[in-house]
CSV table of C-alpha atoms in Angstrom, one decimal:
chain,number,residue,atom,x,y,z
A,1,UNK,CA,-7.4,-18.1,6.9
A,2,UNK,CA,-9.4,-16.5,3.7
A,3,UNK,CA,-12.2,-19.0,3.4
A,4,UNK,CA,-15.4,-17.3,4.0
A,5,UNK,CA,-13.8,-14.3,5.3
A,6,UNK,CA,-15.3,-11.3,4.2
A,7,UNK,CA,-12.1,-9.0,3.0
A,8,UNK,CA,-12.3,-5.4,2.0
A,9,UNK,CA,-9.9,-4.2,-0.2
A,10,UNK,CA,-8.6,-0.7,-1.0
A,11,UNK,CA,-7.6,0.0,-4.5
A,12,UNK,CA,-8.9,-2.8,-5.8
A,13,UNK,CA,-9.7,-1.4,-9.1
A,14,UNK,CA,-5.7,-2.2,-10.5
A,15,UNK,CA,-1.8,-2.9,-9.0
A,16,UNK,CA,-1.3,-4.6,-6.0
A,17,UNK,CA,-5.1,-4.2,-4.9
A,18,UNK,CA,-6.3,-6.2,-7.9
A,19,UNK,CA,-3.5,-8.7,-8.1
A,20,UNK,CA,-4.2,-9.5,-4.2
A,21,UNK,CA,-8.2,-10.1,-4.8
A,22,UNK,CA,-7.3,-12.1,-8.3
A,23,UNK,CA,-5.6,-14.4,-5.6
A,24,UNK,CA,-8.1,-13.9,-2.5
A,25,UNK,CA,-11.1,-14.8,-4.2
A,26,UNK,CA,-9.2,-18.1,-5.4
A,27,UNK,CA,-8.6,-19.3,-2.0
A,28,UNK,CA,-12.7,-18.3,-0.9
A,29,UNK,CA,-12.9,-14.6,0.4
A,30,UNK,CA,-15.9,-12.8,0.4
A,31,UNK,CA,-14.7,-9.2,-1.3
A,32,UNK,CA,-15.3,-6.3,-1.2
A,33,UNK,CA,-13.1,-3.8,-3.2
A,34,UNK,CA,-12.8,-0.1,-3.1
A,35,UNK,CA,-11.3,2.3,-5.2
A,36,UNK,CA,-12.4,6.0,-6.9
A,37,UNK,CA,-13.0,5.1,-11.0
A,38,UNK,CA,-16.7,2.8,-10.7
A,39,UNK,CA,-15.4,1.7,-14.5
A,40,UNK,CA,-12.3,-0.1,-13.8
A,41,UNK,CA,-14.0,-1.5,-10.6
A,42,UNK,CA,-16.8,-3.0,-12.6
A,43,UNK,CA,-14.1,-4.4,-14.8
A,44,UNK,CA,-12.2,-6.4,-12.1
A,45,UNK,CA,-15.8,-7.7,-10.8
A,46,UNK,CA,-16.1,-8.7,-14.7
A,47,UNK,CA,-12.7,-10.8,-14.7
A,48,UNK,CA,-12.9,-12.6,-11.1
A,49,UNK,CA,-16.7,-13.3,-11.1
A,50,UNK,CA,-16.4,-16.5,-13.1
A,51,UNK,CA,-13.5,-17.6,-10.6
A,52,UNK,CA,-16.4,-17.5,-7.3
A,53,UNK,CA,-17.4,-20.6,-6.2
A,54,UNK,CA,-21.4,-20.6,-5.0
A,55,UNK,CA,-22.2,-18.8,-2.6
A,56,UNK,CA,-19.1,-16.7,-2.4
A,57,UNK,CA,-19.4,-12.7,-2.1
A,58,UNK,CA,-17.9,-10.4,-4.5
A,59,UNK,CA,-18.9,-6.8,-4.9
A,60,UNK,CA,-17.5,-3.3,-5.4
A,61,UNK,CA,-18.2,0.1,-3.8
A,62,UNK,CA,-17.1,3.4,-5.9
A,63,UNK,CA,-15.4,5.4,-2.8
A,64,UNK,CA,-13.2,7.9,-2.2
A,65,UNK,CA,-10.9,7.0,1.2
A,66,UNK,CA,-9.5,10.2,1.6
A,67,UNK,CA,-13.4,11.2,2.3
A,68,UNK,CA,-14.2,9.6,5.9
A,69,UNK,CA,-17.8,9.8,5.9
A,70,UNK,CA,-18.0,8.6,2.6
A,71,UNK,CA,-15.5,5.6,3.6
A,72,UNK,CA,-17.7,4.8,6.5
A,73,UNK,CA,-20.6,5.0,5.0
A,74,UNK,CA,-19.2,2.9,2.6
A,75,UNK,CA,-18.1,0.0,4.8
A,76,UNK,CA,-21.5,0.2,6.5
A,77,UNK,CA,-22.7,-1.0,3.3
A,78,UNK,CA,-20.5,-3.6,2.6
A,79,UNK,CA,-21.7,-4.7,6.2
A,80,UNK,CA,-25.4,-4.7,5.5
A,81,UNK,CA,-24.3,-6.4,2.0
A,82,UNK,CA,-21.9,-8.5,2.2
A,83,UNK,CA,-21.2,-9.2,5.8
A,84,UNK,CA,-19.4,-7.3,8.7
A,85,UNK,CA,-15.6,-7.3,7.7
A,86,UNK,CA,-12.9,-9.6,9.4
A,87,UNK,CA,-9.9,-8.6,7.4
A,88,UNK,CA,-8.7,-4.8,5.8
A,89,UNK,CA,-6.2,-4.5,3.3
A,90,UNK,CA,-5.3,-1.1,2.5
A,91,UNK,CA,-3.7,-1.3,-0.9
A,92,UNK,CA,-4.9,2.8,-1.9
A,93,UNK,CA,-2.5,4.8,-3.0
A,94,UNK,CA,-1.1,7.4,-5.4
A,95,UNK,CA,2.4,8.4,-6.2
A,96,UNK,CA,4.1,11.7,-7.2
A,97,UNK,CA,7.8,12.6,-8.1
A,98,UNK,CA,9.5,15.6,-9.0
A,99,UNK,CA,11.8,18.5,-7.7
A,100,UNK,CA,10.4,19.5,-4.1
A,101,UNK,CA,10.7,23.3,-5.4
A,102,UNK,CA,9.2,22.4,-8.1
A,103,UNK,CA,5.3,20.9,-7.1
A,104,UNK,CA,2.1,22.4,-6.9
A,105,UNK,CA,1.7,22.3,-2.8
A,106,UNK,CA,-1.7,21.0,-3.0
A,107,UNK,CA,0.2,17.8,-4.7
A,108,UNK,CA,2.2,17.0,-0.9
A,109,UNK,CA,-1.6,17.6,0.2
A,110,UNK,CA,-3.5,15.3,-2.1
A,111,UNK,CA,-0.8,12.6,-1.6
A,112,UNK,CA,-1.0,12.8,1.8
A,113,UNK,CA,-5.1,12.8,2.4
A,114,UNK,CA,-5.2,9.0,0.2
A,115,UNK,CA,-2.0,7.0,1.3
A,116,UNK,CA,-1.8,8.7,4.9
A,117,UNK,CA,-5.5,9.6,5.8
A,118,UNK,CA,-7.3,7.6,3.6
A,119,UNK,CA,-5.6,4.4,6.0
A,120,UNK,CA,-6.7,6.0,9.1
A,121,UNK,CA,-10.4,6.6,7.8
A,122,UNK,CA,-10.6,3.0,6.4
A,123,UNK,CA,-9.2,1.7,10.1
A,124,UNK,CA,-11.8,3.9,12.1
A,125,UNK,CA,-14.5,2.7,9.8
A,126,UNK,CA,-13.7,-1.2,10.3
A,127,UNK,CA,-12.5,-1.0,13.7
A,128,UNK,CA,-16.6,-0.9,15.5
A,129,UNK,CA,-17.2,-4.5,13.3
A,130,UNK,CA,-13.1,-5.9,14.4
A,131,UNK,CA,-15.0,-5.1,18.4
A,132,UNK,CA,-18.4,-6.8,17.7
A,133,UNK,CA,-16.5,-9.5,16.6
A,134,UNK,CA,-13.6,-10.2,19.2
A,135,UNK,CA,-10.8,-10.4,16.4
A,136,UNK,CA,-9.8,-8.6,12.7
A,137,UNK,CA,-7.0,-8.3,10.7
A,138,UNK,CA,-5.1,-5.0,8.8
A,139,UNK,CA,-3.0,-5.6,6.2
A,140,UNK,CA,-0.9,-1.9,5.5
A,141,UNK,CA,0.5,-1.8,2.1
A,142,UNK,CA,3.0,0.8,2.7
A,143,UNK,CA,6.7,0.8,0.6
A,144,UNK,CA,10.4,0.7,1.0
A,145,UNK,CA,9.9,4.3,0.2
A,146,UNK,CA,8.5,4.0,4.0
A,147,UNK,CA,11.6,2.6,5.6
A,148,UNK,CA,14.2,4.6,3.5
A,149,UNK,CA,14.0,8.0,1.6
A,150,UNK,CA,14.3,8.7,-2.3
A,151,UNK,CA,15.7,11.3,-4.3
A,152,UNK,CA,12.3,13.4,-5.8
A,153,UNK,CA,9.5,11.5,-3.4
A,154,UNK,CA,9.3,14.4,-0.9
A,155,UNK,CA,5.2,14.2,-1.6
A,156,UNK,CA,5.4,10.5,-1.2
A,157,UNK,CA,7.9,8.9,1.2
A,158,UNK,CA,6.8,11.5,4.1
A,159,UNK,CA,3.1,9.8,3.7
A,160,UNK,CA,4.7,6.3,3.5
A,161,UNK,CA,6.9,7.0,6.6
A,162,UNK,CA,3.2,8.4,8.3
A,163,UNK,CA,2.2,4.8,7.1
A,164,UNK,CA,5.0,3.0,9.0
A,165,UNK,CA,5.0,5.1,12.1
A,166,UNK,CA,0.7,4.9,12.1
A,167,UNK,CA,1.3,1.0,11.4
A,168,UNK,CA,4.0,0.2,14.3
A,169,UNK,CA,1.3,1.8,16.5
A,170,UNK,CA,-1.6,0.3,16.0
A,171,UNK,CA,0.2,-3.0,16.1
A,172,UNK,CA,1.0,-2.7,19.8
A,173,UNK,CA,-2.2,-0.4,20.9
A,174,UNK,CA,-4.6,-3.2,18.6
A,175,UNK,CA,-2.8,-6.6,19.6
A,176,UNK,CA,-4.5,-6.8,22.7
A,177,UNK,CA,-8.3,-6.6,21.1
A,178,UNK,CA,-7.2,-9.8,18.8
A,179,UNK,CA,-6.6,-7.4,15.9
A,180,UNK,CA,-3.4,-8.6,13.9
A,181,UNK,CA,-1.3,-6.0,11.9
A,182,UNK,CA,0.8,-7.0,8.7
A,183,UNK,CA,3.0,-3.9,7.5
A,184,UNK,CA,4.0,-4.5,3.7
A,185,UNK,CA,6.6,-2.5,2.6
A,186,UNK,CA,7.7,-3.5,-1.3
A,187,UNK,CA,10.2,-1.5,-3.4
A,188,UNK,CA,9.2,-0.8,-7.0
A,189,UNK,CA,7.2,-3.3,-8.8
A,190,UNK,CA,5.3,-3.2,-12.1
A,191,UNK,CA,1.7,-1.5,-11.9
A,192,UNK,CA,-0.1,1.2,-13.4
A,193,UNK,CA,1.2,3.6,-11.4
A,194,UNK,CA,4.6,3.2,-12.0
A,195,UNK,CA,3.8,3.0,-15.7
A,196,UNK,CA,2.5,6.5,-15.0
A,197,UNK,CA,5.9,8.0,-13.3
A,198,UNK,CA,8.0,6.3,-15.9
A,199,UNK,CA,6.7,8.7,-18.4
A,200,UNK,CA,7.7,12.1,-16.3
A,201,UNK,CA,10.3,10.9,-13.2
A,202,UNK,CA,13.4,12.7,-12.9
A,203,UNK,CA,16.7,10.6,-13.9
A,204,UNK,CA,17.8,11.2,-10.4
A,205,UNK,CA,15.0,9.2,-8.7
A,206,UNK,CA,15.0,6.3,-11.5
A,207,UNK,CA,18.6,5.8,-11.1
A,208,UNK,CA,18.3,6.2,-6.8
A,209,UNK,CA,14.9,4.0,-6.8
A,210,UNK,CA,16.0,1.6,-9.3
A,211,UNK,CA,19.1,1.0,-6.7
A,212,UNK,CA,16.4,-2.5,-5.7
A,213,UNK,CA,15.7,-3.6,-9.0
A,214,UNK,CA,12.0,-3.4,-10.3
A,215,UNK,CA,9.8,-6.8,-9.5
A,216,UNK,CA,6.9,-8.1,-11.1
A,217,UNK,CA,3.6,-7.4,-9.7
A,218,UNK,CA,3.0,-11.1,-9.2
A,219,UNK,CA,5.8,-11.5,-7.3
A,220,UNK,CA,4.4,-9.0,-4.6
A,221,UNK,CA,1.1,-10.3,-4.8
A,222,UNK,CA,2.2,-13.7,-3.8
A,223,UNK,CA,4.7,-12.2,-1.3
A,224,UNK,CA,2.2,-10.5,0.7
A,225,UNK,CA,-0.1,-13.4,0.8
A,226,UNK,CA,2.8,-15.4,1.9
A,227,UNK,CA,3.4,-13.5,4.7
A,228,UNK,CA,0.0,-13.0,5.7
A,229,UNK,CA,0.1,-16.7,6.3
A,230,UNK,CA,3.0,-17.3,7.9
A,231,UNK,CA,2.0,-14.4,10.4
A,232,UNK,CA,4.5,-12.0,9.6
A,233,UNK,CA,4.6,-8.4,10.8
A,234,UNK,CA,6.9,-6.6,8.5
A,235,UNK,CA,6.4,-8.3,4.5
A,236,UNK,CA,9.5,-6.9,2.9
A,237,UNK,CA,9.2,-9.0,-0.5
A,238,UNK,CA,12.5,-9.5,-2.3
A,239,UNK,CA,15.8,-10.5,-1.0
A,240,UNK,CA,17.7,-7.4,-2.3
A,241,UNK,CA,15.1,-5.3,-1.0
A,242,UNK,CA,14.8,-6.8,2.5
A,243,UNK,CA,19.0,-6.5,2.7
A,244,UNK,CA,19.1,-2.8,1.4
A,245,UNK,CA,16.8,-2.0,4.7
A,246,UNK,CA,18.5,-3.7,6.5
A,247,UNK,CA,21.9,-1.9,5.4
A,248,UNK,CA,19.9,1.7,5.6
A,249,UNK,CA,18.7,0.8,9.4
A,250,UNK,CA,22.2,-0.5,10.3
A,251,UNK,CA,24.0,1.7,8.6
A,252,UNK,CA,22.4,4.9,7.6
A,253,UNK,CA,25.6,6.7,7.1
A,254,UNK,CA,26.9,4.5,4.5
A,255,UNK,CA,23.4,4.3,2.4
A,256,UNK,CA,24.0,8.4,2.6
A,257,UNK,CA,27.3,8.3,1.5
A,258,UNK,CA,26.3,5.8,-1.3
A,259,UNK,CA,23.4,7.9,-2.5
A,260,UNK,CA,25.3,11.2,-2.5
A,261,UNK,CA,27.7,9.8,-4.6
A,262,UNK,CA,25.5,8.6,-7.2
A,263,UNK,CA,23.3,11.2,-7.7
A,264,UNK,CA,27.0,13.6,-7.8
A,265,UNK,CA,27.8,11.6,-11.1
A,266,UNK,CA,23.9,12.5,-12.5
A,267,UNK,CA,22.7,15.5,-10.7
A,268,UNK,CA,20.5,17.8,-13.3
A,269,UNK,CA,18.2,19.9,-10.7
A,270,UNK,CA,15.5,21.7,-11.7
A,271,UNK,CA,14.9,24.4,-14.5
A,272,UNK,CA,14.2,27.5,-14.0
């Protein structure tokens, strides 16, 4: 499915992004990765060019997604460069936790414009080389934090949720110009970026969050690639993840009850 495909990917500086082309230029892709900080993008180019076979494609663009003429200006190049695209994987994202009284408003804002609108201006940039071609693929990286709510992530689940909704309809509106849809939706696994909101979230949201134990980032990786094989929709990697949305969208009442209790026994709120 990979082999000579020429795949952009979104965040492909660190996390999920780098761990996914790591494994994707193993198996033949052509890549192309985008993320904001040119540095740790020429670092990843560093690591996986000595695993490209000859001939194979591997280059990085320094973009910003939640800019759309920049983002298709950018995949315009990676046409011209590379080759036009036949599969995106939008793995961009930030994350932000806190008090909702508490955050700067520009914060629900800037969350928003790169996990919500930085998706839509990646799809509207590919979607003109998907037609040419009669077929393309979109690989969503959204979150559990998509499917069911957190304690603290009122910048981030609402743009995760966006994700979901964005992703179920492009699924049904896209199928029938041969473009396949994969919505990934992983609970918390080891990156960079939870490194990062270890060192400031609220004991609230670790002890909520935590509910679906951490994962490694390996584990993810090679769950999302498995599903992308096997043709899956919805990659939901973990078994105690994939049973706690299932619980939440069978039983909503009772995941309520359950969180309300917990967060009873732990409950700090903010300081004035």
């Amino acid at each position: 499915m990979f082999n000579d495909n020429v795949i952009i990917i979104t965040g492909g500086s660190s996390g999920l992004g780098k761990a996914l082309a790591h494994r994707l230029v193993k198996m033949g892709a052509n890549l192309a990765l985008i993320a904001r900080n040119e540095n740790k993008l020429k670092n990843v180019r560093d690591a996986l060019s000595g695993e490209c076979k000859t001939g194979q494609k591997l280059a990085i663009f320094p973009c910003d997604v939640s800019d759309f003429a920049a983002t298709e200006k950018t995949v315009q190049t990676i046409a011209e460069t590379i080759g036009p695209p036949d599969i995106l994987i939008n793995s961009a994202g930030v994350l932000k936790e806190g008090y909702f009284e508490t955050l700067p408003i520009p914060t629900f804002k800037k969350v928003m414009d790169i996990n919500y609108f930085g998706v839509i201006h990646c799809i509207r940039a590919v979607l003109p080389f998907f037609r040419r071609k009669g077929r393309g693929r979109i690989v969503n990286i959204a979150s559990l934090g998509g499917r069911i709510a957190s304690f603290g992530y009122t910048p981030y689940c609402p743009t995760k949720f966006a994700l979901v909704g964005l992703t179920d309809t492009l699924r049904a509106e896209l199928k029938p110009q041969n473009i396949k849809i994969h919505l990934v939706c992983p609970g918390e696994f080891q990156s960079p970026m939870v490194e990062e909101l270890n060192t400031y979230r609220t004991t609230e949201n670790r002890v909520i969050t935590q509910t679906v134990p951490v994962v490694p980032l390996d584990f993810v990786a090679d769950q999302t690639i498995d599903g992308i094989l096997k043709e899956k929709y919805l990659i939901i990697p973990g078994r105690i993840a994939r049973f706690m949305e299932t619980l939440n969208r069978w039983l909503p009442s009772l995941t309520r009850i359950v969180v309300d209790y917990k967060i009873s026994k732990i409950y700090h709120g903010p300081t004035e």
